[in-house]
Coordinates of C-alpha atoms and ligand atoms in Angstrom, one line a residue:
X1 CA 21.6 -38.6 10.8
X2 CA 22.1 -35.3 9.1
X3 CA 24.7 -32.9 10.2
X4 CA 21.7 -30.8 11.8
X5 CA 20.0 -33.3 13.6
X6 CA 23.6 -34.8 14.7
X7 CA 24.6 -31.4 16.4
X8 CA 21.4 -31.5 18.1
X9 CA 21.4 -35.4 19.6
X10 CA 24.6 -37.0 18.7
X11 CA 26.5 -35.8 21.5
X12 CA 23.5 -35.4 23.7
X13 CA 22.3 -38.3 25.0
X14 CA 19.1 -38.0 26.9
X15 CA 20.2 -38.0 30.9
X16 CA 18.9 -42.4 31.7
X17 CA 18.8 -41.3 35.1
X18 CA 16.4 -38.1 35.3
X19 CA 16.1 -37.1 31.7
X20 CA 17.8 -34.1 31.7
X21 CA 18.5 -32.5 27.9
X22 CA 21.6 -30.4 29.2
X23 CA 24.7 -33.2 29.6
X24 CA 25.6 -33.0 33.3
X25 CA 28.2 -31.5 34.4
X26 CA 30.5 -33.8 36.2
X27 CA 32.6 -31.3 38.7
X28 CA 35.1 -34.1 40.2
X29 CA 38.7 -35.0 40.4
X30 CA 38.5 -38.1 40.6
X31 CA 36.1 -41.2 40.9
X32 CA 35.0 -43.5 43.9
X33 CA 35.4 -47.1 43.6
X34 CA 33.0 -49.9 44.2
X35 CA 35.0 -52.9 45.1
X36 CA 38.9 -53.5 46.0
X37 CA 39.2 -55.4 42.6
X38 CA 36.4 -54.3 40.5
X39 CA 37.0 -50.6 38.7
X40 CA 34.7 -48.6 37.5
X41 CA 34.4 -46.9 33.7
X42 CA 36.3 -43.5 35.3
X43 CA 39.2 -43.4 38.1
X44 CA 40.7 -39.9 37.8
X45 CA 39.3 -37.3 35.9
X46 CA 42.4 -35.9 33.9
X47 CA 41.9 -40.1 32.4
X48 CA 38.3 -39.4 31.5
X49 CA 35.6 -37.3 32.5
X50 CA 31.8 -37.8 31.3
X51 CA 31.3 -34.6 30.5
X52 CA 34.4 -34.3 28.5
X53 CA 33.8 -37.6 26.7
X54 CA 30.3 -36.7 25.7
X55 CA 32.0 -33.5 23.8
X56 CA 34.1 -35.4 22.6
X57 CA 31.8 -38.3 20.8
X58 CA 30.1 -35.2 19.5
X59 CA 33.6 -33.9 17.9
X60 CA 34.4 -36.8 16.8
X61 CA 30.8 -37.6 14.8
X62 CA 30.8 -34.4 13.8
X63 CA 34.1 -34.8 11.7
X64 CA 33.3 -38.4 11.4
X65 CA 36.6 -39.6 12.9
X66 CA 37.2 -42.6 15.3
X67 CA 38.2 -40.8 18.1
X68 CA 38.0 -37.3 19.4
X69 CA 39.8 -35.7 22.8
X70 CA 39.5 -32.4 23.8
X71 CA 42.3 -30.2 25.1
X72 CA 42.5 -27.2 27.6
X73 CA 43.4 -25.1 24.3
X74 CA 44.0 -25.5 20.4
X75 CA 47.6 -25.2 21.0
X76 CA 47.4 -27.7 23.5
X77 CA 46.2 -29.7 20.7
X78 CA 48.7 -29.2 18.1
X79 CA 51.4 -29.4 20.8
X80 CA 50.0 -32.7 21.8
X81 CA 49.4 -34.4 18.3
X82 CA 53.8 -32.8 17.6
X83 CA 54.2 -35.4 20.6
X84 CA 53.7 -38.5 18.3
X85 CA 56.9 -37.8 16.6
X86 CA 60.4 -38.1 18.2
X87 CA 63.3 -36.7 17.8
X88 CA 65.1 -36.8 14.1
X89 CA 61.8 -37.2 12.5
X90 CA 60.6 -34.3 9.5
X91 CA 57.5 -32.2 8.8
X92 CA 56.5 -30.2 6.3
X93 CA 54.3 -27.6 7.1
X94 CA 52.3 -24.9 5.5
X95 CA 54.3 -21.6 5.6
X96 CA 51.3 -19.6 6.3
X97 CA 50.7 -21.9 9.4
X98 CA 49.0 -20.3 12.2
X99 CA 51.5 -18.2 14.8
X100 CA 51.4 -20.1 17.6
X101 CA 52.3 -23.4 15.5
X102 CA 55.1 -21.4 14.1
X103 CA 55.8 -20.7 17.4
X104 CA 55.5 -23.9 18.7
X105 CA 57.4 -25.7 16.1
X106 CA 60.1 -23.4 15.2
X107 CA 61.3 -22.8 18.9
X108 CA 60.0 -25.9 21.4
X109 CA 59.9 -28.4 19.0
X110 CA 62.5 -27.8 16.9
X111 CA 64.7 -27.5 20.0
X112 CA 63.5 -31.1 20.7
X113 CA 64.7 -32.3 17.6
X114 CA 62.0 -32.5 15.1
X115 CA 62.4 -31.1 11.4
X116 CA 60.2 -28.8 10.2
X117 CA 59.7 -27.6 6.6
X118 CA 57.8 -24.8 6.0
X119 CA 56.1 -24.5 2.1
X120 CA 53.9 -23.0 -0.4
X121 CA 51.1 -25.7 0.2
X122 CA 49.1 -24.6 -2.3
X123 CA 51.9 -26.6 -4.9
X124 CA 52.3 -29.9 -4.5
X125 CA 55.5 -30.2 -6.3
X126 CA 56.8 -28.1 -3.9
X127 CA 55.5 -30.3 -1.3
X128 CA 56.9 -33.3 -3.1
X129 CA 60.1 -31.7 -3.4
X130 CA 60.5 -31.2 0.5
X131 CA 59.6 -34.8 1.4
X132 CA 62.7 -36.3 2.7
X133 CA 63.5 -39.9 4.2
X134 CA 62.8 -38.9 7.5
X135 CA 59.5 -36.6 7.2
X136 CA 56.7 -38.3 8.8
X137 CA 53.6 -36.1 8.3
X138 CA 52.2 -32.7 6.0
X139 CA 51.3 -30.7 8.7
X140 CA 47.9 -28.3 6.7
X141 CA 45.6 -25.4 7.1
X142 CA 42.9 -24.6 3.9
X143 CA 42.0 -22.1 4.3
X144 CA 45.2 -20.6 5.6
X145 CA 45.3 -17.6 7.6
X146 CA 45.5 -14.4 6.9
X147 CA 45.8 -14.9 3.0
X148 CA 43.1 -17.6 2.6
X149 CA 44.9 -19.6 0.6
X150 CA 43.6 -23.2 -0.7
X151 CA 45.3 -26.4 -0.6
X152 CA 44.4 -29.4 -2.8
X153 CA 43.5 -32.1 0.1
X154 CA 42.7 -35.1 -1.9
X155 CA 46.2 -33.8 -3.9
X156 CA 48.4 -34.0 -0.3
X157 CA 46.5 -37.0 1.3
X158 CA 47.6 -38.9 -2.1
X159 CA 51.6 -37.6 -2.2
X160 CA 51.1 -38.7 1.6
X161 CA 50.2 -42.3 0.9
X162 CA 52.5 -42.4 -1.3
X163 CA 55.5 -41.6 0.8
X164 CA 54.1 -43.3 4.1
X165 CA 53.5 -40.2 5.6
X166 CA 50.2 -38.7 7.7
X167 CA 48.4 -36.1 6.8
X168 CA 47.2 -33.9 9.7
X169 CA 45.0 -30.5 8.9
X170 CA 43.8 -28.0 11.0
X171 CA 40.5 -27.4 10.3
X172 CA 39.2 -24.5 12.3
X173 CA 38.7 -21.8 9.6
X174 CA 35.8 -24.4 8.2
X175 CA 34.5 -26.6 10.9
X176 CA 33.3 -30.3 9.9
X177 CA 30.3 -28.6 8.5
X178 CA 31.9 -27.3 5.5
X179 CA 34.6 -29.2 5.5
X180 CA 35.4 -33.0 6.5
X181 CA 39.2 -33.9 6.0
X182 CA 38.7 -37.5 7.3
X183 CA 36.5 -38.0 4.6
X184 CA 38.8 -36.8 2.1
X185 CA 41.6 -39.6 3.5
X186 CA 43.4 -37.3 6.1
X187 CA 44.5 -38.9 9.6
X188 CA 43.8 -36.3 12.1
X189 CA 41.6 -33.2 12.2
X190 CA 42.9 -30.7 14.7
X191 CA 40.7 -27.5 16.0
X192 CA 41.3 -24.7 18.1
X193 CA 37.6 -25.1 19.2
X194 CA 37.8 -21.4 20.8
X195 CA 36.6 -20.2 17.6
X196 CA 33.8 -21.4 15.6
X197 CA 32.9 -24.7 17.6
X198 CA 32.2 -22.8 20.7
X199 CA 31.7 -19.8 18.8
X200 CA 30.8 -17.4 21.7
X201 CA 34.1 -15.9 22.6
X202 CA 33.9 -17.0 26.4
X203 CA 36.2 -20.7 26.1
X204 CA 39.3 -21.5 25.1
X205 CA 39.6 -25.0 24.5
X206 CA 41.1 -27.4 21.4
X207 CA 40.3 -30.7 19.3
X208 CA 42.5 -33.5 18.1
X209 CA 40.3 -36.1 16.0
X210 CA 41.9 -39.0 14.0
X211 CA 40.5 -41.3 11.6
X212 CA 41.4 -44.2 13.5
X213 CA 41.1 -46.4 16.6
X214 CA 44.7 -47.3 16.6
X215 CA 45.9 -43.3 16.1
X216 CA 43.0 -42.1 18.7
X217 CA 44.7 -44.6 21.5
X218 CA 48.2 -42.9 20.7
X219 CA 47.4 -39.7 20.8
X220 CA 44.5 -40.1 24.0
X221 CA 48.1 -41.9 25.8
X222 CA 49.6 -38.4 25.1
X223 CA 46.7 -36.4 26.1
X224 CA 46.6 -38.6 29.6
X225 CA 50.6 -38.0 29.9
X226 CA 50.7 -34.6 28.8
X227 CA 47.9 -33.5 31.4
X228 CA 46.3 -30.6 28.8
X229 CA 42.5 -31.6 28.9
X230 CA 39.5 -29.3 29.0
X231 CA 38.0 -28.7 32.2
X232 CA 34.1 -30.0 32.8
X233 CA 32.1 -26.6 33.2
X234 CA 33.8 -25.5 29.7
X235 CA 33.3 -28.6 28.0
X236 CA 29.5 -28.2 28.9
X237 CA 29.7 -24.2 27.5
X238 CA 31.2 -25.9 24.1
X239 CA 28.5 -28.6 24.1
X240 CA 26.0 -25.9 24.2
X241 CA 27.7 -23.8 21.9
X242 CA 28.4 -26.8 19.3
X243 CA 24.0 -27.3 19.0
X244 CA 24.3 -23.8 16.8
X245 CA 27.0 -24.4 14.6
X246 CA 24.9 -25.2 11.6
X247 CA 22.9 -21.7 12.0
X248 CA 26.1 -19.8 13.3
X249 CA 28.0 -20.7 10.0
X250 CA 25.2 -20.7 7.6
X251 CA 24.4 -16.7 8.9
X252 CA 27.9 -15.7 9.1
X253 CA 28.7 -17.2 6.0
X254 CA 26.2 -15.5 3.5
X255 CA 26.8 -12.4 5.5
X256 CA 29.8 -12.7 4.9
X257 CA 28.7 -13.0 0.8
X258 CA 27.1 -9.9 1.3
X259 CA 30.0 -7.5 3.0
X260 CA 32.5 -9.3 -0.3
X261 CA 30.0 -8.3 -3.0
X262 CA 30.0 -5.3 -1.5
X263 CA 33.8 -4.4 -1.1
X264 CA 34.1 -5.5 -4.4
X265 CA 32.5 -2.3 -5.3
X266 CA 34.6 -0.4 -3.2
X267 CA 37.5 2.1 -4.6
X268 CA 39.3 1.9 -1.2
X269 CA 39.3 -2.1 -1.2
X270 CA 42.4 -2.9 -3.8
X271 CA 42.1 -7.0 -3.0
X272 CA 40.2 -9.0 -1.5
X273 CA 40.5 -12.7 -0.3
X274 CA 37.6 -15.1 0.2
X275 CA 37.3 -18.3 -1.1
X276 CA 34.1 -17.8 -2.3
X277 CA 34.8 -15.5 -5.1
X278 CA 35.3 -17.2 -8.5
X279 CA 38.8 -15.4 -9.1
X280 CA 40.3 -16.8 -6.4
X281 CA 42.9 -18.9 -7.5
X282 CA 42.0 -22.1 -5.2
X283 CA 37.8 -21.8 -6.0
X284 CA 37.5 -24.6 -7.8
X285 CA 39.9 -26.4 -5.3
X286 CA 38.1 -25.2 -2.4
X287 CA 34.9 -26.1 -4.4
X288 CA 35.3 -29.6 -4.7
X289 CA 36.6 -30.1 -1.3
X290 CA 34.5 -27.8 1.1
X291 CA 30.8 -27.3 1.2
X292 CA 31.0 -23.3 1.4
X293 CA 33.6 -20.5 1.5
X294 CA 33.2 -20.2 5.6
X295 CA 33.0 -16.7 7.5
X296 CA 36.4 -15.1 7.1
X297 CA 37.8 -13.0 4.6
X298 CA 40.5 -10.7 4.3
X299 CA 41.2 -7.6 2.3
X300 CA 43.6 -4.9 1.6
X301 CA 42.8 -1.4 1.3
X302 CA 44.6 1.9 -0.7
X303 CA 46.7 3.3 2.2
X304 CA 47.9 3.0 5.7
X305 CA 45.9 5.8 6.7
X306 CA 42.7 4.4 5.5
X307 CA 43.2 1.1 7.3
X308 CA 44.3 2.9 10.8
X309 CA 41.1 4.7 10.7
X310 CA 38.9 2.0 10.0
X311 CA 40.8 -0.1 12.4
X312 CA 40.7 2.7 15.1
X313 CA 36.9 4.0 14.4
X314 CA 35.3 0.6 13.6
X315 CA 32.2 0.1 16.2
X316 CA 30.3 -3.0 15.3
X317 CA 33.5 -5.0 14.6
X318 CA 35.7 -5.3 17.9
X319 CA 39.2 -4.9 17.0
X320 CA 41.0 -8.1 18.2
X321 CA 42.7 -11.5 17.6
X322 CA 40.5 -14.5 17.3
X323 CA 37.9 -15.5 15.0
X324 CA 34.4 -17.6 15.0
X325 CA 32.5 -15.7 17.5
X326 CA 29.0 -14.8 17.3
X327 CA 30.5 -10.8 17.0
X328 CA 32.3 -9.9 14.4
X329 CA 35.8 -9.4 15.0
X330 CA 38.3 -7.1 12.9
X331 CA 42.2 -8.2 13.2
X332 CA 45.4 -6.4 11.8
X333 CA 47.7 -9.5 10.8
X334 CA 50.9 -7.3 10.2
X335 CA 50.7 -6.0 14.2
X336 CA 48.6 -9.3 15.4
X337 CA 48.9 -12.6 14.1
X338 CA 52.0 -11.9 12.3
X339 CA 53.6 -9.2 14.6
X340 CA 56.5 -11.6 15.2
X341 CA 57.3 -11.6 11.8
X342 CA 60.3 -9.5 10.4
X343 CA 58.6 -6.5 8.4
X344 CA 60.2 -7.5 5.1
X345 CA 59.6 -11.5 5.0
X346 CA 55.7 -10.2 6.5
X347 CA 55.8 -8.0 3.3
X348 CA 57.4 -11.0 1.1
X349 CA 54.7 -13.8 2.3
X350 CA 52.1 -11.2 1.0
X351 CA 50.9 -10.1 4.6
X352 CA 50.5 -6.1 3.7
X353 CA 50.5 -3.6 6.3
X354 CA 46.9 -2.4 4.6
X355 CA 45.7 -6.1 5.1
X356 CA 42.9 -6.6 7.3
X357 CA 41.0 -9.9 8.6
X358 CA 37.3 -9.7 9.2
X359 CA 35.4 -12.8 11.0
X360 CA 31.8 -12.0 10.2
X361 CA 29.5 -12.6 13.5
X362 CA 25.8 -12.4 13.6
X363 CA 25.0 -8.8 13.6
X364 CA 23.0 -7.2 10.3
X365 CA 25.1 -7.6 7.6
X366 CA 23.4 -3.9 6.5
X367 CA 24.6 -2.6 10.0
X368 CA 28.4 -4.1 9.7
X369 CA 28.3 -2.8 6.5
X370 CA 27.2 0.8 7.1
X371 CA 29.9 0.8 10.0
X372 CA 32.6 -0.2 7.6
X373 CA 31.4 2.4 4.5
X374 CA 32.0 5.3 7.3
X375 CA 35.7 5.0 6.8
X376 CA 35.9 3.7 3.1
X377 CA 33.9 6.5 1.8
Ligands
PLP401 C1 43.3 -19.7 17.3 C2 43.9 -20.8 16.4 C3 44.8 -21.8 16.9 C4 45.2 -21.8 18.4 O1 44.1 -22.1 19.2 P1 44.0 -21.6 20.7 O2 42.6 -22.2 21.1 O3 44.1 -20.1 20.7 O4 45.1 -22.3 21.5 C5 45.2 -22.7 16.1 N1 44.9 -22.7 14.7 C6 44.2 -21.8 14.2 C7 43.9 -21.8 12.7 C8 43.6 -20.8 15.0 O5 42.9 -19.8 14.4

């Protein structure tokens, strides 16, 4: 099946029992029993749930993966897949990681015990260089956030091999259909499905897939330990939302060609960063790996002032965190994303105080547009 036709029916079986198109929604906690020694399929519903399993077959086809679970948030996760590793064992990470990783890893999990290296991912040397006897996975994001930088998958996933070590990427800037890491030799696709797999802005709710059987049992162990799974009513919102991902992405993404070409001719706009454009430094990268540039870009504009008043004036774009919604949202990494951040290492990594992240939703592009001239005029 194409990837169309799979969002539509591979995670949609046809109700046997009354033919209902919508996937029921099982509201239970747990699961009566027919006999004193004969089980059924479900017991307790933090174990398995139908509803949540039929979202997560659909994840899991979708990013063609062996086994797909779905968590009660993306950090939930991240957190969960950080809870293969013990203590003593070594990451390296992607500097430009998203905050709540950084979070997560630099204070939880490195008060656990693990190792974490954070580097330039888009140089493998580097990379190389910070492998050490104990490191146990490259922990990825490409496109990274809020600078939209490119790593070289095929490039990590082989340096991986080679050193024994896993090769886990978040994917929720591209969804699996632009981007399919599994395919590309990676060992577990993680997705902060609030964003573009919902892509409504009414769930919070994550994804761990892995490529195999054997990795899917270890990490559905944790996900059963750990308790973070996704409740039944918003599993059934993300199924819904998951049958327009094709259209969602496809619209956001060439309006999103539109609003670049656009502040490309813009005296105000002094950089911009979107995969897309040939000058960026990873397009071919991206190219070869990715199946379009996706729906976020960031920019920088002349002055502080210029970027308050957009920021503050701004009416089609809400002003916000998050990304991957059918609205488009407008997000200030150096007080947002990155607020956390000491001012001079924000400024070192690149993250400007004039830098601004837009997530292009489904309005007009000529009306987002138009809103956003009003203040770069
Ligand atoms: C939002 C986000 C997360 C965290 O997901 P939550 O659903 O908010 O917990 C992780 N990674 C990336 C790239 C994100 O954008």
């Amino acid at each position: 099946m194409k990837f169309a036709t799979e969002l539509i029916h591979g995670g949609n079986p046809i109700d046997p029992e009354h033919g209902s198109l919508s996937h029921p929604v099982y509201h239970t906690s747990t699961f009566a029993q027919r006999s004193f020694d004969h089980f059924g399929r479900y017991d307790y519903a933090r174990s398995g749930n139908p509803t949540r399993e039929a979202l997560e077959e659909a994840v899991a086809r979708l990013e063609k993966g062996a086994t797909g679970l779905a968590f009660a948030s993306g950090m939930a996760a991240i957190a969960s897949t950080f809870l293969l590793f013990r203590p003593g064992d070594h990451l390296v990470v992607c500097e430009d990681v998203y905050g709540g990783t950084f979070r997560a890893l630099s204070t939880l999990f490195t008060g656990w015990g693990l190792k974490v290296s954070f580097v330039d991912a888009t140089d493998l040397p580097e990379i190389a260089a910070a492998i050490t006897p104990e490191t146990r996975a490259l922990y990825l994001e490409t496109p990274s956030n809020p600078l939209i930088k490119i790593s070289d998958l095929p490039g990590c996933v082989a340096l991986a091999r080679q050193r024994g070590l896993l090769t886990i990427v978040d994917n929720t800037f591209m969804t699996p259909y632009l981007q399919r890491p599994l395919e590309l030799g990676c060992d577990i696709v993680l997705h902060s499905g609030t964003k573009f797999l919902n892509g409504h802005s009414d769930v919070i709710c994550g994804f761990a897939v892995t490529a195999t059987q054997e990795l899917g049992q270890r990490l559905r162990f944790i996900q059963n330990a750990f308790g973070a799974v996704l409740g039944p009513q918003d599993c059934w919102l993300v199924l819904r939302g998951l049958k327009t991902l094709k259209v969602r992405l496809e619209e956001g993404q060439a309006s999103a060609r539109k609003i670049v070409a656009w502040l490309k001719t813009q005296d105000k706009v002094q950089k911009i960063y979107y995969p897309g454009l040939p000058e960026h430094p990873g397009y071919e990268i991206h190219q070869r790996q990715a199946s379009g540039p996706g729906a976020v870009l960031s920019f920088e504009l002349d002055s502080y002032e210029t970027t308050k008043r957009l920021l503050e004036g701004v009416q089609l774009a809400a002003f916000a965190v998050s990304l991957g919604g059918v609205e488009s949202i407008l997000s200030y990494p150096a007080k947002m994303s990155h607020a956390a951040m000491p001012p001079a290492e924000r400024e070192a990594r690149g993250i400007k105080d004039t830098l601004v992240r837009l997530s292009v939703g489904l309005e007009d592009p000529e009306d987002l547009i138009a809103d956003l001239e009003r203040f770069l005029k």
